[in-house]
Amino acid sequence: MPPLYSGSADEWCYLGNPSKDPPFSFEFIIDNFEEEMDHTKAINKLESCEFSVKGFKFHLLVVPEGLEDDGFYQKGHVGVSLVNDNDKELIVTCTFTVVDQVRKFTENQIESKQAWGFGKFLTNEKCKEKLINGSLTVKAEVDVHVVDEKVMIQGKGKPSTLVSETAVSTKIFMDMEFTDFTIICQGKSFPCHKAFLGACSPVFKTMLETKMIEAESCTAELICTEEVCESFIKFIYTNKVDEEVLKANVASFLDLGEKYDMPKLKAMAEQSMVVSLDKTNMLAFFLAGDLYKGERIRAAAKAFLRCNRRNLLQQEGWKEALEDQAELVLEILESFCI
């Protein structure tokens, strides 16, 4: 199970693999939780990394011990909340499960950058009794209620069904008619549309607006596998990537997201890397994060390397991977001493 990098709790917090079907289920696992309940000088807020539900981003917030007698987070209680990380308010249903306690809020409106939850989820005393090897697991089942924007009212109150922008883009991708540009990968040609390339990537936009070779020839070469290239083009039209293709080629998508200045693709790749981070790929993901400026996976992998330094030294090829990387070696060694 991958570590969760959260800044203050990077060494012992983990995010379990999310479910794929609604309601979407996430687990936030915190080791040494009893020690966190003993902090009394300031409210200690433990935050999970971001996860996505229907394209909207959230994270979990756990307060091991409140300080106030009559505030939201009260003394002697564990608080649990869901935080809306989006720039718009959302209507959300969420069920929290902590040890043997279950609490739910239904279709609550959560404002942008605000949280909704339970400040007195359970007492510290009961929580300590139920901890397993000092570890606390917070499970959240989350669903977002998206308002249907495909129907409008016209003339005499008759509904008119509109086709969503995503459906239109998907059809254009599937049909690939009236194309005016070609991406070449591994000798294979992939037809596409300049308008979509320029709208999705500032790099493509600049390329097409200037007198670069690609603009004059209406072609560009992509250095990756055919499978990745096809999925990359699909993402440009639909904002979606096949999950298995992404997982198998996640570093390539991180590279493409950085190279073509596509933050959403880059964030998608980093999320996949954080979820699948383990002892076998921790060094590779750290190096990829450094090379392609993926700050989130770089930080998470660095934290994981620190926790599993003995395992790293037992792996074959780690010296070769860090060859000519003196600054990174020093950074990793310094983190081992923290």
PDB file of C-alpha atoms in Angstrom, residues 27-238:
ATOM      1  CA  GLU A  27      -9.201   4.487   2.962  1.00  0.00           C
ATOM      2  CA  PHE A  28      -6.932   6.816   4.923  1.00  0.00           C
ATOM      3  CA  ILE A  29      -4.634   4.732   7.145  1.00  0.00           C
ATOM      4  CA  ILE A  30      -2.639   6.462   9.880  1.00  0.00           C
ATOM      5  CA  ASP A  31       0.023   4.618  11.852  1.00  0.00           C
ATOM      6  CA  ASN A  32       1.015   5.652  15.404  1.00  0.00           C
ATOM      7  CA  PHE A  33      -2.342   7.364  15.786  1.00  0.00           C
ATOM      8  CA  GLU A  34      -2.347   7.117  19.574  1.00  0.00           C
ATOM      9  CA  GLU A  35       0.728   9.339  19.685  1.00  0.00           C
ATOM     10  CA  GLU A  36      -1.119  11.937  17.629  1.00  0.00           C
ATOM     11  CA  MET A  37      -3.988  12.007  20.114  1.00  0.00           C
ATOM     12  CA  ASP A  38      -1.547  13.011  22.825  1.00  0.00           C
ATOM     13  CA  HIS A  39      -0.644  16.340  21.125  1.00  0.00           C
ATOM     14  CA  THR A  40      -2.270  19.112  23.164  1.00  0.00           C
ATOM     15  CA  LYS A  41      -0.412  22.337  22.284  1.00  0.00           C
ATOM     16  CA  ALA A  42      -2.220  22.917  18.985  1.00  0.00           C
ATOM     17  CA  ILE A  43      -4.837  21.219  16.874  1.00  0.00           C
ATOM     18  CA  ASN A  44      -3.031  18.608  14.819  1.00  0.00           C
ATOM     19  CA  LYS A  45      -4.721  18.184  11.439  1.00  0.00           C
ATOM     20  CA  LEU A  46      -3.799  15.126   9.399  1.00  0.00           C
ATOM     21  CA  GLU A  47      -4.673  15.415   5.720  1.00  0.00           C
ATOM     22  CA  SER A  48      -4.769  12.734   3.055  1.00  0.00           C
ATOM     23  CA  CYS A  49      -3.571  13.361  -0.467  1.00  0.00           C
ATOM     24  CA  GLU A  50      -6.129  14.363  -3.071  1.00  0.00           C
ATOM     25  CA  PHE A  51      -8.383  11.784  -4.688  1.00  0.00           C
ATOM     26  CA  SER A  52     -10.847  12.192  -7.514  1.00  0.00           C
ATOM     27  CA  VAL A  53     -14.574  11.465  -7.660  1.00  0.00           C
ATOM     28  CA  LYS A  54     -16.273  12.023 -11.036  1.00  0.00           C
ATOM     29  CA  GLY A  55     -13.489  14.413 -11.952  1.00  0.00           C
ATOM     30  CA  PHE A  56     -13.789  16.449  -8.736  1.00  0.00           C
ATOM     31  CA  LYS A  57     -10.953  16.543  -6.200  1.00  0.00           C
ATOM     32  CA  PHE A  58     -11.258  15.969  -2.447  1.00  0.00           C
ATOM     33  CA  HIS A  59      -9.127  14.987   0.510  1.00  0.00           C
ATOM     34  CA  LEU A  60      -9.838  13.679   4.007  1.00  0.00           C
ATOM     35  CA  LEU A  61      -9.097  15.654   7.166  1.00  0.00           C
ATOM     36  CA  VAL A  62      -8.626  13.923  10.532  1.00  0.00           C
ATOM     37  CA  VAL A  63      -8.162  15.777  13.825  1.00  0.00           C
ATOM     38  CA  PRO A  64      -6.848  13.345  16.493  1.00  0.00           C
ATOM     39  CA  GLU A  65      -7.565  15.636  19.436  1.00  0.00           C
ATOM     40  CA  GLY A  66      -9.542  18.863  19.638  1.00  0.00           C
ATOM     41  CA  LEU A  67      -8.605  21.684  22.001  1.00  0.00           C
ATOM     42  CA  GLU A  68     -11.863  23.496  22.599  1.00  0.00           C
ATOM     43  CA  ASP A  69     -14.637  22.633  25.052  1.00  0.00           C
ATOM     44  CA  ASP A  70     -17.446  23.907  22.870  1.00  0.00           C
ATOM     45  CA  GLY A  71     -15.969  24.340  19.360  1.00  0.00           C
ATOM     46  CA  PHE A  72     -16.346  22.082  16.345  1.00  0.00           C
ATOM     47  CA  TYR A  73     -13.279  19.990  17.248  1.00  0.00           C
ATOM     48  CA  GLN A  74     -13.746  19.327  20.954  1.00  0.00           C
ATOM     49  CA  LYS A  75     -11.419  17.962  23.588  1.00  0.00           C
ATOM     50  CA  GLY A  76     -11.361  14.223  23.993  1.00  0.00           C
ATOM     51  CA  HIS A  77     -12.738  13.518  20.502  1.00  0.00           C
ATOM     52  CA  VAL A  78     -11.510  12.521  17.051  1.00  0.00           C
ATOM     53  CA  GLY A  79     -12.871  14.663  14.225  1.00  0.00           C
ATOM     54  CA  VAL A  80     -13.288  13.525  10.597  1.00  0.00           C
ATOM     55  CA  SER A  81     -14.193  15.687   7.586  1.00  0.00           C
ATOM     56  CA  LEU A  82     -14.255  15.700   3.790  1.00  0.00           C
ATOM     57  CA  VAL A  83     -12.650  18.721   2.100  1.00  0.00           C
ATOM     58  CA  ASN A  84     -13.816  20.105  -1.253  1.00  0.00           C
ATOM     59  CA  ASP A  85     -10.632  21.042  -3.150  1.00  0.00           C
ATOM     60  CA  ASN A  86     -12.484  22.410  -6.186  1.00  0.00           C
ATOM     61  CA  ASP A  87     -13.199  25.979  -7.243  1.00  0.00           C
ATOM     62  CA  LYS A  88     -16.951  25.444  -7.072  1.00  0.00           C
ATOM     63  CA  GLU A  89     -19.410  24.310  -4.441  1.00  0.00           C
ATOM     64  CA  LEU A  90     -20.617  20.737  -4.777  1.00  0.00           C
ATOM     65  CA  ILE A  91     -23.485  18.605  -3.526  1.00  0.00           C
ATOM     66  CA  VAL A  92     -21.952  15.555  -1.872  1.00  0.00           C
ATOM     67  CA  THR A  93     -23.014  12.417  -0.036  1.00  0.00           C
ATOM     68  CA  CYS A  94     -20.389  10.812   2.179  1.00  0.00           C
ATOM     69  CA  THR A  95     -20.321   7.882   4.600  1.00  0.00           C
ATOM     70  CA  PHE A  96     -17.443   7.717   7.094  1.00  0.00           C
ATOM     71  CA  THR A  97     -16.466   4.504   8.867  1.00  0.00           C
ATOM     72  CA  VAL A  98     -13.972   4.705  11.741  1.00  0.00           C
ATOM     73  CA  VAL A  99     -13.433   1.521  13.768  1.00  0.00           C
ATOM     74  CA  ASP A 100     -17.027   0.432  14.534  1.00  0.00           C
ATOM     75  CA  GLN A 101     -18.609   3.869  14.149  1.00  0.00           C
ATOM     76  CA  VAL A 102     -20.469   4.898  10.967  1.00  0.00           C
ATOM     77  CA  ARG A 103     -21.689   8.419  10.219  1.00  0.00           C
ATOM     78  CA  LYS A 104     -23.161   9.852   7.050  1.00  0.00           C
ATOM     79  CA  PHE A 105     -24.224  13.144   5.546  1.00  0.00           C
ATOM     80  CA  THR A 106     -26.501  13.154   2.499  1.00  0.00           C
ATOM     81  CA  GLU A 107     -26.550  15.637  -0.375  1.00  0.00           C
ATOM     82  CA  ASN A 108     -24.878  18.361   1.634  1.00  0.00           C
ATOM     83  CA  GLN A 109     -23.616  21.431  -0.177  1.00  0.00           C
ATOM     84  CA  ILE A 110     -19.895  21.943   0.455  1.00  0.00           C
ATOM     85  CA  GLU A 111     -18.464  25.291  -0.568  1.00  0.00           C
ATOM     86  CA  SER A 112     -15.186  25.597  -2.449  1.00  0.00           C
ATOM     87  CA  LYS A 113     -12.125  24.878  -0.266  1.00  0.00           C
ATOM     88  CA  GLN A 114     -14.383  24.096   2.712  1.00  0.00           C
ATOM     89  CA  ALA A 115     -14.950  20.918   4.732  1.00  0.00           C
ATOM     90  CA  TRP A 116     -17.968  19.022   5.968  1.00  0.00           C
ATOM     91  CA  GLY A 117     -17.897  16.315   8.569  1.00  0.00           C
ATOM     92  CA  PHE A 118     -18.107  15.443  12.238  1.00  0.00           C
ATOM     93  CA  GLY A 119     -16.043  17.230  14.888  1.00  0.00           C
ATOM     94  CA  LYS A 120     -16.948  14.660  17.556  1.00  0.00           C
ATOM     95  CA  PHE A 121     -16.860  11.446  15.540  1.00  0.00           C
ATOM     96  CA  LEU A 122     -15.859   9.296  18.508  1.00  0.00           C
ATOM     97  CA  THR A 123     -14.080   9.737  21.811  1.00  0.00           C
ATOM     98  CA  ASN A 124     -10.325   9.350  22.140  1.00  0.00           C
ATOM     99  CA  GLU A 125     -10.867   6.703  24.797  1.00  0.00           C
ATOM    100  CA  LYS A 126     -12.985   4.518  22.538  1.00  0.00           C
ATOM    101  CA  CYS A 127     -10.650   5.121  19.629  1.00  0.00           C
ATOM    102  CA  LYS A 128      -7.639   3.898  21.607  1.00  0.00           C
ATOM    103  CA  GLU A 129      -9.504   0.709  22.523  1.00  0.00           C
ATOM    104  CA  LYS A 130     -10.188  -0.072  18.868  1.00  0.00           C
ATOM    105  CA  LEU A 131      -6.798   0.735  17.306  1.00  0.00           C
ATOM    106  CA  ILE A 132      -5.081  -2.167  15.546  1.00  0.00           C
ATOM    107  CA  ASN A 133      -1.340  -2.085  16.242  1.00  0.00           C
ATOM    108  CA  GLY A 134      -1.683   1.631  16.852  1.00  0.00           C
ATOM    109  CA  SER A 135      -3.094   2.195  13.368  1.00  0.00           C
ATOM    110  CA  LEU A 136      -6.352   3.994  12.553  1.00  0.00           C
ATOM    111  CA  THR A 137      -8.257   3.427   9.309  1.00  0.00           C
ATOM    112  CA  VAL A 138     -10.738   6.046   8.126  1.00  0.00           C
ATOM    113  CA  LYS A 139     -12.949   4.827   5.302  1.00  0.00           C
ATOM    114  CA  ALA A 140     -14.927   7.294   3.209  1.00  0.00           C
ATOM    115  CA  GLU A 141     -17.543   6.413   0.598  1.00  0.00           C
ATOM    116  CA  VAL A 142     -18.070   9.510  -1.512  1.00  0.00           C
ATOM    117  CA  ASP A 143     -20.469  10.414  -4.291  1.00  0.00           C
ATOM    118  CA  VAL A 144     -20.962  13.755  -6.050  1.00  0.00           C
ATOM    119  CA  HIS A 145     -24.408  14.712  -7.271  1.00  0.00           C
ATOM    120  CA  VAL A 146     -23.862  16.437 -10.599  1.00  0.00           C
ATOM    121  CA  VAL A 147     -26.701  18.615 -11.849  1.00  0.00           C
ATOM    122  CA  ASP A 148     -27.830  17.498 -15.295  1.00  0.00           C
ATOM    123  CA  GLU A 149     -26.920  20.313 -17.669  1.00  0.00           C
ATOM    124  CA  LYS A 150     -28.007  18.506 -20.831  1.00  0.00           C
ATOM    125  CA  VAL A 151     -31.660  19.612 -20.726  1.00  0.00           C
ATOM    126  CA  MET A 152     -32.950  23.115 -21.243  1.00  0.00           C
ATOM    127  CA  ILE A 153     -36.456  24.515 -21.574  1.00  0.00           C
ATOM    128  CA  GLN A 154     -37.470  26.134 -24.855  1.00  0.00           C
ATOM    129  CA  GLY A 155     -40.711  27.444 -26.425  1.00  0.00           C
ATOM    130  CA  LYS A 156     -43.871  26.726 -24.388  1.00  0.00           C
ATOM    131  CA  GLY A 157     -41.947  24.847 -21.720  1.00  0.00           C
ATOM    132  CA  LYS A 158     -40.934  21.938 -23.927  1.00  0.00           C
ATOM    133  CA  PRO A 159     -37.644  20.304 -22.935  1.00  0.00           C
ATOM    134  CA  SER A 160     -34.859  20.161 -25.482  1.00  0.00           C
ATOM    135  CA  THR A 161     -32.092  17.634 -24.963  1.00  0.00           C
ATOM    136  CA  LEU A 162     -28.611  19.007 -25.547  1.00  0.00           C
ATOM    137  CA  VAL A 163     -25.573  16.923 -26.398  1.00  0.00           C
ATOM    138  CA  SER A 164     -22.784  17.455 -23.878  1.00  0.00           C
ATOM    139  CA  GLU A 165     -19.446  18.894 -24.975  1.00  0.00           C
ATOM    140  CA  THR A 166     -17.728  15.665 -23.957  1.00  0.00           C
ATOM    141  CA  ALA A 167     -20.072  13.605 -26.134  1.00  0.00           C
ATOM    142  CA  VAL A 168     -19.362  15.871 -29.113  1.00  0.00           C
ATOM    143  CA  SER A 169     -15.604  15.673 -28.572  1.00  0.00           C
ATOM    144  CA  THR A 170     -15.774  11.899 -28.210  1.00  0.00           C
ATOM    145  CA  LYS A 171     -17.689  11.577 -31.479  1.00  0.00           C
ATOM    146  CA  ILE A 172     -15.164  13.799 -33.266  1.00  0.00           C
ATOM    147  CA  PHE A 173     -12.389  11.590 -31.897  1.00  0.00           C
ATOM    148  CA  MET A 174     -14.141   8.380 -32.943  1.00  0.00           C
ATOM    149  CA  ASP A 175     -14.982   9.610 -36.456  1.00  0.00           C
ATOM    150  CA  MET A 176     -11.770  11.546 -37.146  1.00  0.00           C
ATOM    151  CA  GLU A 177     -13.238  13.298 -40.153  1.00  0.00           C
ATOM    152  CA  PHE A 178     -11.941  16.552 -41.722  1.00  0.00           C
ATOM    153  CA  THR A 179      -8.574  16.181 -40.011  1.00  0.00           C
ATOM    154  CA  ASP A 180      -5.851  18.732 -40.768  1.00  0.00           C
ATOM    155  CA  PHE A 181      -2.845  17.491 -38.805  1.00  0.00           C
ATOM    156  CA  THR A 182      -0.947  14.223 -38.305  1.00  0.00           C
ATOM    157  CA  ILE A 183       1.020  12.942 -35.342  1.00  0.00           C
ATOM    158  CA  ILE A 184       3.603  10.328 -36.275  1.00  0.00           C
ATOM    159  CA  CYS A 185       4.732   7.707 -33.755  1.00  0.00           C
ATOM    160  CA  GLN A 186       6.823   4.623 -34.422  1.00  0.00           C
ATOM    161  CA  GLY A 187       6.240   5.114 -38.161  1.00  0.00           C
ATOM    162  CA  LYS A 188       2.450   5.110 -37.766  1.00  0.00           C
ATOM    163  CA  SER A 189       0.284   8.123 -38.607  1.00  0.00           C
ATOM    164  CA  PHE A 190      -2.424   9.379 -36.255  1.00  0.00           C
ATOM    165  CA  PRO A 191      -4.718  11.983 -37.865  1.00  0.00           C
ATOM    166  CA  CYS A 192      -6.136  14.728 -35.651  1.00  0.00           C
ATOM    167  CA  HIS A 193      -7.351  18.325 -35.601  1.00  0.00           C
ATOM    168  CA  LYS A 194      -5.262  21.454 -35.036  1.00  0.00           C
ATOM    169  CA  ALA A 195      -8.083  23.092 -33.095  1.00  0.00           C
ATOM    170  CA  PHE A 196      -8.057  20.344 -30.435  1.00  0.00           C
ATOM    171  CA  LEU A 197      -4.263  20.213 -30.213  1.00  0.00           C
ATOM    172  CA  GLY A 198      -4.010  23.982 -29.738  1.00  0.00           C
ATOM    173  CA  ALA A 199      -6.869  24.121 -27.239  1.00  0.00           C
ATOM    174  CA  CYS A 200      -5.423  21.362 -25.050  1.00  0.00           C
ATOM    175  CA  SER A 201      -1.728  22.280 -25.141  1.00  0.00           C
ATOM    176  CA  PRO A 202      -0.044  25.718 -25.145  1.00  0.00           C
ATOM    177  CA  VAL A 203       2.985  24.024 -26.681  1.00  0.00           C
ATOM    178  CA  PHE A 204       0.983  22.737 -29.650  1.00  0.00           C
ATOM    179  CA  LYS A 205      -0.708  26.136 -29.924  1.00  0.00           C
ATOM    180  CA  THR A 206       2.632  27.950 -30.202  1.00  0.00           C
ATOM    181  CA  MET A 207       3.877  25.321 -32.616  1.00  0.00           C
ATOM    182  CA  LEU A 208       0.888  25.831 -34.909  1.00  0.00           C
ATOM    183  CA  GLU A 209       0.864  29.632 -34.731  1.00  0.00           C
ATOM    184  CA  THR A 210       4.513  30.106 -35.715  1.00  0.00           C
ATOM    185  CA  LYS A 211       6.511  29.117 -38.769  1.00  0.00           C
ATOM    186  CA  MET A 212       7.897  25.991 -37.188  1.00  0.00           C
ATOM    187  CA  ILE A 213       8.511  22.920 -39.313  1.00  0.00           C
ATOM    188  CA  GLU A 214       5.523  21.179 -37.722  1.00  0.00           C
ATOM    189  CA  ALA A 215       3.162  24.004 -38.709  1.00  0.00           C
ATOM    190  CA  GLU A 216       4.346  24.023 -42.311  1.00  0.00           C
ATOM    191  CA  SER A 217       4.287  20.239 -42.722  1.00  0.00           C
ATOM    192  CA  CYS A 218       1.173  19.748 -40.568  1.00  0.00           C
ATOM    193  CA  THR A 219       2.952  16.860 -38.821  1.00  0.00           C
ATOM    194  CA  ALA A 220       4.657  16.291 -35.481  1.00  0.00           C
ATOM    195  CA  GLU A 221       6.545  13.299 -34.159  1.00  0.00           C
ATOM    196  CA  LEU A 222       5.839  11.823 -30.750  1.00  0.00           C
ATOM    197  CA  ILE A 223       8.532   9.731 -29.039  1.00  0.00           C
ATOM    198  CA  CYS A 224       6.628   6.997 -27.231  1.00  0.00           C
ATOM    199  CA  THR A 225       4.851   3.714 -27.945  1.00  0.00           C
ATOM    200  CA  GLU A 226       1.901   3.509 -30.318  1.00  0.00           C
ATOM    201  CA  GLU A 227      -0.355   2.575 -27.405  1.00  0.00           C
ATOM    202  CA  VAL A 228       0.670   5.664 -25.434  1.00  0.00           C
ATOM    203  CA  CYS A 229       0.351   7.898 -28.505  1.00  0.00           C
ATOM    204  CA  GLU A 230      -3.177   6.712 -29.225  1.00  0.00           C
ATOM    205  CA  SER A 231      -4.198   7.218 -25.581  1.00  0.00           C
ATOM    206  CA  PHE A 232      -2.532  10.641 -25.546  1.00  0.00           C
ATOM    207  CA  ILE A 233      -4.555  11.759 -28.561  1.00  0.00           C
ATOM    208  CA  LYS A 234      -7.705  10.324 -27.004  1.00  0.00           C
ATOM    209  CA  PHE A 235      -7.025  12.385 -23.874  1.00  0.00           C
ATOM    210  CA  ILE A 236      -6.734  15.552 -25.964  1.00  0.00           C
ATOM    211  CA  TYR A 237     -10.295  15.011 -27.206  1.00  0.00           C
ATOM    212  CA  THR A 238     -11.991  13.395 -24.204  1.00  0.00           C
TER     213      THR A 238
END
